Amino acid sequence: GQQLNQSPQSMFIQEGEDVSMNCTSSSIFNTWLWYKQEPGEGPVLLIALYKAGELTSNGRLTAQFGITRKDSFLNISASIPSDVGIYFCAGTGANSKLTFGKGITLSVRP
Amino acid sequence: DTGVSQNPRHKITKRGQNVTFRCDPISEHNRLYWYRQTLGQGPEFLTYFQNEAQLEKSRLLSDRFSAERPKGSFSTLEIQRTEQGDSAMYLCASSFGQGDYTFGSGTRLTVV
């Protein structure tokens, strides 16, 4: 089946730094979504991408839908302590099913 | 609209008991999805509805699991004869078409 690869499993950065997360797939996706999840809560949508090459920003977050439709990245600029959480990429293929990566746990040192 | 609502937030049950979870989607969303998430993993697809029709079920959804969306609004997920391996967070999401998927806060099931 379709799989999304996110690595590393954890990232540690200093407050104020920028961080970039990548997500790759061996198959083509039609949409890419980035979610953030905090303990005990459901994933919260950060950015949705619908076209290959699309670059979208949401405040300090920027994400791009790769030209090949097999990858996407998320950038967080000027990180703050509340950016801590698990960041998931997710995508849909030919059907409506949303496939998730395993997530990256982000820690921000003050 | 208050978003996707799931009840209960937490459920502890003894092995062998039946449990039922409820999801109330965003009112104008026609699609509703159930996912399961275990520790350290991303959510895994279980099943989805378009209006009242259940269109796809994952192989993860054994015959002890059943989901309904009788009037195309709220949905229930029932697990019969629960096993310890069923312990997980059960997430519901809704969307309008293939638009943005909005998740609820989930139901945390613990089978003891």
Tab-separated table of C-alpha atoms in Angstrom:
chain	number	residue	atom	x	y	z
A	1	GLY	CA	0.000	0.000	0.000
A	2	GLN	CA	0.918	3.647	-0.026
A	3	GLN	CA	3.436	4.729	2.582
A	4	LEU	CA	4.831	8.069	3.616
A	5	ASN	CA	8.322	8.330	5.019
A	6	GLN	CA	9.240	10.910	7.634
A	7	SER	CA	12.614	11.097	9.273
A	8	PRO	CA	14.217	11.601	11.647
A	9	GLN	CA	11.832	10.405	14.342
A	10	SER	CA	12.814	13.325	16.628
A	11	MET	CA	14.290	16.772	16.170
A	12	PHE	CA	15.724	19.078	18.822
A	13	ILE	CA	16.165	22.766	18.073
A	14	GLN	CA	16.859	25.996	19.926
A	15	GLU	CA	14.127	28.587	20.299
A	16	GLY	CA	14.351	31.057	17.438
A	17	GLU	CA	15.837	28.593	14.960
A	18	ASP	CA	14.199	27.546	11.716
A	19	VAL	CA	13.448	23.865	11.086
A	20	SER	CA	12.571	21.932	7.960
A	21	MET	CA	10.771	18.590	7.769
A	22	ASN	CA	10.525	16.412	4.714
A	23	CYS	CA	8.074	13.737	3.687
A	24	THR	CA	8.565	11.327	0.804
A	25	SER	CA	6.573	8.619	-0.875
A	26	SER	CA	7.239	5.928	-3.443
A	27	SER	CA	3.867	6.648	-5.065
A	28	ILE	CA	2.105	9.752	-6.295
A	29	PHE	CA	-0.245	11.687	-4.049
A	30	ASN	CA	-2.940	14.131	-5.161
A	31	THR	CA	-3.015	16.176	-1.961
A	32	TRP	CA	-0.540	16.732	0.840
A	33	LEU	CA	-1.536	17.797	4.308
A	34	TRP	CA	0.556	18.703	7.326
A	35	TYR	CA	-0.824	18.162	10.831
A	36	LYS	CA	0.406	18.866	14.343
A	37	GLN	CA	-0.627	16.664	17.238
A	38	GLU	CA	-0.239	17.342	20.945
A	39	PRO	CA	-0.543	14.698	23.674
A	40	GLY	CA	-4.072	13.388	24.150
A	41	GLU	CA	-5.480	15.385	21.249
A	42	GLY	CA	-6.366	14.729	17.647
A	43	PRO	CA	-4.215	16.031	14.778
A	44	VAL	CA	-4.770	19.678	13.906
A	45	LEU	CA	-4.479	20.706	10.271
A	46	LEU	CA	-1.674	23.207	9.624
A	47	ILE	CA	-1.461	23.455	5.848
A	48	ALA	CA	-3.185	21.718	2.916
A	49	LEU	CA	-1.642	21.511	-0.573
A	50	TYR	CA	-3.608	20.566	-3.671
A	51	LYS	CA	-1.382	21.160	-6.712
A	52	ALA	CA	2.090	20.007	-7.648
A	53	GLY	CA	4.565	22.831	-7.071
A	54	GLU	CA	2.176	24.699	-4.764
A	55	LEU	CA	3.880	26.732	-2.037
A	56	THR	CA	1.636	27.844	0.824
A	57	SER	CA	2.290	29.781	4.011
A	58	ASN	CA	0.386	29.978	7.269
A	59	GLY	CA	2.088	32.445	9.610
A	60	ARG	CA	5.544	31.078	10.415
A	61	LEU	CA	4.805	27.842	8.554
A	62	THR	CA	5.535	27.248	4.875
A	63	ALA	CA	4.887	24.024	2.999
A	64	GLN	CA	5.407	22.906	-0.574
A	65	PHE	CA	3.888	20.162	-2.714
A	66	GLY	CA	6.756	18.608	-4.672
A	67	ILE	CA	6.776	18.786	-8.469
A	68	THR	CA	7.029	14.994	-8.732
A	69	ARG	CA	3.983	14.672	-6.397
A	70	LYS	CA	6.050	12.249	-4.325
A	71	ASP	CA	7.286	14.628	-1.657
A	72	SER	CA	6.482	17.639	0.450
A	73	PHE	CA	8.297	19.741	3.006
A	74	LEU	CA	7.249	21.875	5.939
A	75	ASN	CA	9.331	24.765	7.240
A	76	ILE	CA	8.833	26.410	10.608
A	77	SER	CA	10.625	29.718	10.998
A	78	ALA	CA	11.675	31.427	14.243
A	79	SER	CA	10.539	28.515	16.411
A	80	ILE	CA	8.884	29.151	19.770
A	81	PRO	CA	8.268	26.779	22.705
A	82	SER	CA	4.632	26.161	21.718
A	83	ASP	CA	5.812	24.613	18.432
A	84	VAL	CA	6.575	21.484	20.445
A	85	GLY	CA	4.549	18.516	19.243
A	86	ILE	CA	4.392	15.730	16.694
A	87	TYR	CA	4.250	16.794	13.065
A	88	PHE	CA	2.621	14.433	10.590
A	89	CYS	CA	2.537	14.578	6.849
A	90	ALA	CA	-0.452	12.955	5.185
A	91	GLY	CA	-1.657	12.530	1.651
A	92	THR	CA	-4.479	11.227	-0.472
A	93	GLY	CA	-4.040	9.173	-3.614
A	94	ALA	CA	-6.714	8.084	-6.039
A	95	ASN	CA	-9.231	7.415	-3.268
A	96	SER	CA	-10.283	9.552	-0.324
A	97	LYS	CA	-8.201	7.625	2.159
A	98	LEU	CA	-5.699	9.803	4.029
A	99	THR	CA	-2.353	8.051	4.556
A	100	PHE	CA	-0.099	9.320	7.358
A	101	GLY	CA	3.616	9.238	7.968
A	102	LYS	CA	4.916	8.132	11.371
A	103	GLY	CA	5.470	11.686	12.501
A	104	ILE	CA	8.395	13.753	13.736
A	105	THR	CA	8.530	14.787	17.381
A	106	LEU	CA	9.806	18.351	17.655
A	107	SER	CA	11.397	19.632	20.847
A	108	VAL	CA	12.272	23.317	21.248
A	109	ARG	CA	14.841	24.328	23.856
A	110	PRO	CA	14.175	27.775	25.356
B	1	ASP	CA	-19.996	24.899	14.420
B	2	THR	CA	-17.763	23.482	17.119
B	3	GLY	CA	-15.770	21.152	14.886
B	4	VAL	CA	-15.688	17.363	15.052
B	5	SER	CA	-16.903	16.051	18.395
B	6	GLN	CA	-16.092	12.619	19.791
B	7	ASN	CA	-17.519	10.899	22.842
B	8	PRO	CA	-16.409	9.616	25.212
B	9	ARG	CA	-12.883	11.074	25.448
B	10	HIS	CA	-11.681	8.112	27.457
B	11	LYS	CA	-12.990	4.582	27.896
B	12	ILE	CA	-11.611	1.826	30.084
B	13	THR	CA	-13.194	-1.567	29.573
B	14	LYS	CA	-12.597	-5.146	30.554
B	15	ARG	CA	-11.497	-7.604	27.920
B	16	GLY	CA	-14.478	-9.233	26.273
B	17	GLN	CA	-16.840	-6.301	26.758
B	18	ASN	CA	-18.425	-4.349	23.915
B	19	VAL	CA	-17.791	-0.630	23.493
B	20	THR	CA	-19.354	2.028	21.281
B	21	PHE	CA	-17.918	5.403	20.340
B	22	ARG	CA	-19.737	8.309	18.797
B	23	CYS	CA	-18.586	10.955	16.321
B	24	ASP	CA	-20.433	14.117	15.380
B	25	PRO	CA	-18.846	15.629	12.258
B	26	ILE	CA	-18.898	19.214	11.051
B	27	SER	CA	-22.492	19.650	9.913
B	28	GLU	CA	-21.893	20.522	6.265
B	29	HIS	CA	-19.320	17.743	5.742
B	30	ASN	CA	-20.552	14.780	3.729
B	31	ARG	CA	-17.597	12.472	4.397
B	32	LEU	CA	-16.736	10.899	7.709
B	33	TYR	CA	-13.663	8.790	8.488
B	34	TRP	CA	-12.528	6.573	11.342
B	35	TYR	CA	-8.843	6.115	12.139
B	36	ARG	CA	-6.938	4.249	14.822
B	37	GLN	CA	-3.681	5.473	16.313
B	38	THR	CA	-1.278	3.573	18.555
B	39	LEU	CA	1.662	5.040	20.430
B	40	GLY	CA	4.485	6.215	18.205
B	41	GLN	CA	2.530	5.730	14.991
B	42	GLY	CA	0.520	7.889	12.661
B	43	PRO	CA	-3.226	7.388	12.417
B	44	GLU	CA	-4.269	4.336	10.355
B	45	PHE	CA	-7.386	4.328	8.219
B	46	LEU	CA	-10.255	2.094	9.319
B	47	THR	CA	-13.285	3.083	7.262
B	48	TYR	CA	-15.129	5.987	5.679
B	49	PHE	CA	-18.638	7.085	4.796
B	50	GLN	CA	-19.979	9.374	2.152
B	51	ASN	CA	-23.313	10.476	3.544
B	52	GLU	CA	-24.825	7.268	4.933
B	53	ALA	CA	-22.973	4.877	2.612
B	54	GLN	CA	-19.920	3.059	3.943
B	55	LEU	CA	-17.592	3.154	0.927
B	56	GLU	CA	-14.399	1.523	2.116
B	57	LYS	CA	-13.194	-0.635	4.984
B	58	SER	CA	-9.591	-1.394	5.869
B	59	ARG	CA	-8.317	-4.917	6.485
B	60	LEU	CA	-7.595	-3.586	9.996
B	61	LEU	CA	-11.343	-3.567	10.580
B	62	SER	CA	-11.937	-7.115	11.757
B	63	ASP	CA	-15.462	-8.507	11.951
B	64	ARG	CA	-15.559	-7.492	15.630
B	65	PHE	CA	-15.670	-3.878	14.446
B	66	SER	CA	-18.716	-2.255	12.937
B	67	ALA	CA	-19.391	1.345	11.987
B	68	GLU	CA	-22.632	3.026	11.072
B	69	ARG	CA	-23.777	6.420	9.903
B	70	PRO	CA	-27.511	5.856	9.737
B	71	LYS	CA	-28.728	9.306	8.697
B	72	GLY	CA	-25.581	10.633	7.131
B	73	SER	CA	-24.831	12.789	10.159
B	74	PHE	CA	-23.265	11.284	13.313
B	75	SER	CA	-21.475	7.946	13.244
B	76	THR	CA	-20.855	5.168	15.739
B	77	LEU	CA	-17.988	2.702	15.906
B	78	GLU	CA	-18.644	-0.457	17.897
B	79	ILE	CA	-16.048	-2.981	18.977
B	80	GLN	CA	-17.392	-6.318	20.166
B	81	ARG	CA	-15.544	-8.699	22.491
B	82	THR	CA	-12.709	-6.244	23.026
B	83	GLU	CA	-9.133	-7.510	23.185
B	84	GLN	CA	-6.077	-5.866	24.725
B	85	GLY	CA	-4.742	-5.211	21.229
B	86	ASP	CA	-7.718	-2.932	20.615
B	87	SER	CA	-6.258	-0.391	23.071
B	88	ALA	CA	-5.581	2.728	21.010
B	89	MET	CA	-6.797	6.226	20.238
B	90	TYR	CA	-9.795	6.123	17.893
B	91	LEU	CA	-10.008	9.247	15.778
B	92	CYS	CA	-12.860	10.534	13.678
B	93	ALA	CA	-12.454	13.060	10.873
B	94	SER	CA	-14.813	14.727	8.450
B	95	SER	CA	-14.475	16.573	5.155
B	96	PHE	CA	-16.521	18.007	2.338
B	97	GLY	CA	-15.517	15.976	-0.672
B	98	GLN	CA	-11.744	15.587	-0.769
B	99	GLY	CA	-11.262	18.883	1.014
B	100	ASP	CA	-9.510	19.576	4.284
B	101	TYR	CA	-9.894	16.743	6.769
B	102	THR	CA	-10.761	17.954	10.261
B	103	PHE	CA	-10.131	15.574	13.135
B	104	GLY	CA	-11.843	15.278	16.482
B	105	SER	CA	-9.967	14.962	19.767
B	106	GLY	CA	-10.327	11.192	19.714
B	107	THR	CA	-11.495	8.500	22.113
B	108	ARG	CA	-8.730	6.809	24.098
B	109	LEU	CA	-9.655	3.145	24.645
B	110	THR	CA	-7.881	1.060	27.259
B	111	VAL	CA	-8.744	-2.634	27.462
B	112	VAL	CA	-7.726	-4.240	30.757
